[in-house]
Short mmCIF file of C-alpha atoms in Angstrom, two decimals:
data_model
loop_
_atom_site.label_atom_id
_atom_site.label_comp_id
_atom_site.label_asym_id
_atom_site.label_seq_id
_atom_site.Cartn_x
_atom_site.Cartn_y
_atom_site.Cartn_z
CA UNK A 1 1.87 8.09 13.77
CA UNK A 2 -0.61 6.90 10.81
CA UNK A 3 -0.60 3.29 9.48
CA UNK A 4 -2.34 3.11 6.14
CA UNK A 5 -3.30 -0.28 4.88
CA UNK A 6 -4.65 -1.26 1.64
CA UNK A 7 -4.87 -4.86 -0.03
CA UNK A 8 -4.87 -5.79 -3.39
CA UNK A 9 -4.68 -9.12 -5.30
CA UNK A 10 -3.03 -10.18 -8.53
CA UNK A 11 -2.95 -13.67 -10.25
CA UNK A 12 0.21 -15.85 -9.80
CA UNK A 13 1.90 -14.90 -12.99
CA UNK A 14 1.54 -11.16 -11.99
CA UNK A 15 2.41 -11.48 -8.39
CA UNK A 16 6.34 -11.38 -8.81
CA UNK A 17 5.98 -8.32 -11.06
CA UNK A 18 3.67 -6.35 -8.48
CA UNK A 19 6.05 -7.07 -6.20
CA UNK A 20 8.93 -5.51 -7.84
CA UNK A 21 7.20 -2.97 -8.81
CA UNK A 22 6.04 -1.82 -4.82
CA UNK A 23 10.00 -2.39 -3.95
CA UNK A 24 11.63 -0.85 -7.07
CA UNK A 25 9.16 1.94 -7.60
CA UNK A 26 6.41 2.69 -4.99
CA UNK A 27 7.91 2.70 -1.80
CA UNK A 28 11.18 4.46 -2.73
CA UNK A 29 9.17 7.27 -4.42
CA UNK A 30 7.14 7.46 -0.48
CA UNK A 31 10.39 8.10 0.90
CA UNK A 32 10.37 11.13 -0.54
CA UNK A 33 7.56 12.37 0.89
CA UNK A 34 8.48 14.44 4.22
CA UNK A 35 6.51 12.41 7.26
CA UNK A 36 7.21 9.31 5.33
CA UNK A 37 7.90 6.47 8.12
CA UNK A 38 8.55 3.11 6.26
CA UNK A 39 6.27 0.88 5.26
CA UNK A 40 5.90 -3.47 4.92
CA UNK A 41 4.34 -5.71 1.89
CA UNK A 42 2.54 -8.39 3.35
CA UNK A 43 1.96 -10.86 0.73
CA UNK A 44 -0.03 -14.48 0.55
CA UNK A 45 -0.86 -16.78 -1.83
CA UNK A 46 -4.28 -18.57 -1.49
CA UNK A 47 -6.99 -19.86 -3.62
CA UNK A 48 -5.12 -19.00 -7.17
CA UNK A 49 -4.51 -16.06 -6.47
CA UNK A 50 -2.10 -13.99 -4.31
CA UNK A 51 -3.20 -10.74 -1.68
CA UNK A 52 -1.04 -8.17 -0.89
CA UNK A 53 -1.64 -5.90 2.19
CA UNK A 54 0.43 -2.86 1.95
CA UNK A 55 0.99 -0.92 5.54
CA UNK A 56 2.45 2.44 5.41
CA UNK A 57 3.67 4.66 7.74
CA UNK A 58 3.29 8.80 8.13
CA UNK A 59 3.87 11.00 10.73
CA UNK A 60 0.20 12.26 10.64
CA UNK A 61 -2.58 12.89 8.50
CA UNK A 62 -1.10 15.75 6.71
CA UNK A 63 1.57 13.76 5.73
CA UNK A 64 -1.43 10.97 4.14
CA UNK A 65 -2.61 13.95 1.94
CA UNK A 66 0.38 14.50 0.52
CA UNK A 67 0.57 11.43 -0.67
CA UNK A 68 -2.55 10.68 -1.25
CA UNK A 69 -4.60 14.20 -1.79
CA UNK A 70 -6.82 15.39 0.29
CA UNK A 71 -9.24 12.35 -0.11
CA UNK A 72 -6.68 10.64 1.34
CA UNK A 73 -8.81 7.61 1.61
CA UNK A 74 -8.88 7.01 -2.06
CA UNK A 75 -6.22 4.62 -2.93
CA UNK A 76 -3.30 5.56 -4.73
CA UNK A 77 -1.65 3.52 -7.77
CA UNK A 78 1.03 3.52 -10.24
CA UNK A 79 -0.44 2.95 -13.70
CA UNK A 80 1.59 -0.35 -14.06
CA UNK A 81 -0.58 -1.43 -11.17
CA UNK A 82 -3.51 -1.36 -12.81
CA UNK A 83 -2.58 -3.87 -15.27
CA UNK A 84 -0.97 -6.08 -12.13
CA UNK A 85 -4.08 -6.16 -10.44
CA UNK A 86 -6.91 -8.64 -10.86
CA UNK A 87 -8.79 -6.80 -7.94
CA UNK A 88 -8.74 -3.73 -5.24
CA UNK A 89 -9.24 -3.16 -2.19
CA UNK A 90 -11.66 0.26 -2.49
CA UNK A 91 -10.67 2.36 0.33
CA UNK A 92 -7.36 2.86 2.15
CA UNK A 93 -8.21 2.39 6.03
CA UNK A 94 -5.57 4.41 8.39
CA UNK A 95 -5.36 3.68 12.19
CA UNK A 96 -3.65 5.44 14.97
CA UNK A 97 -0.57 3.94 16.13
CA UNK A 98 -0.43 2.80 19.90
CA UNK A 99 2.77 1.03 20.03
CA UNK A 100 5.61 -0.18 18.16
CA UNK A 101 8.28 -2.81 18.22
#
C-alpha cells in the first residue's frame, strides 16, 4: 500500500470551507477510483493560519496515476481549492506502507 501526503494552508476564514470541501467533494470523488484505500485530514491551526496534511491511501502506484496522472507527484486540486489556499505544499511525497493499525 501507498500513503500520499500533501499539506496545504489556508487563512482562518477559509479553513472551515477547505474543509468541507476535502469531505463533501475530494475524498468521495477518490473513492471512486479502483485501489482507492481511505484517506485522513490532519488539520492545525498555528501562527494565523491553519495547515492541512492530507494522507491518502492506494493500493499501489498505478492506482496514484490514476488519480494523479502519470506525474503522480504533481499535486492534484479542485479549482475551488485554489481560491481556499493561501499556500502549497509543491510536491506530493508517497511512502511505502509497513504497518497499520
Amino acid at each position: 500500500m501507498i500513503a500520499r501526503l500533501w499539506r496545504g494552508w489556508t487563512s482562518l476564514e477559509n479553513a472551515d470551507a477547505y474543509e468541507g470541501l476535502l469531505r463533501e467533494q475530494v475524498l468521495p470523488g477518490l473513492r471512486q477510483i479502483d485501489g482507492y484505500r481511505g484517506g485522513y485530514i490532519l488539520r492545525q491551526e498555528s501562527q494565523g493560519e491553519v495547515e492541512f496534511v492530507v494522507m491518502n491511501f492506494f493500493e499501489s502506484l498505478e492506482a496514484v496515476r490514476a488519480f494523479a496522472g502519470p506525474d503522480y507527484t504533481v499535486p492534484v486540486f479542485e479549482p475551488e481549492a485554489r481560491q481556499l489556499l493561501s499556500k502549497v505544499e509543491p510536491l506530493a511525497h508517497h511512502y511505502e506502507v509497513k504497518t497499520t493499525p
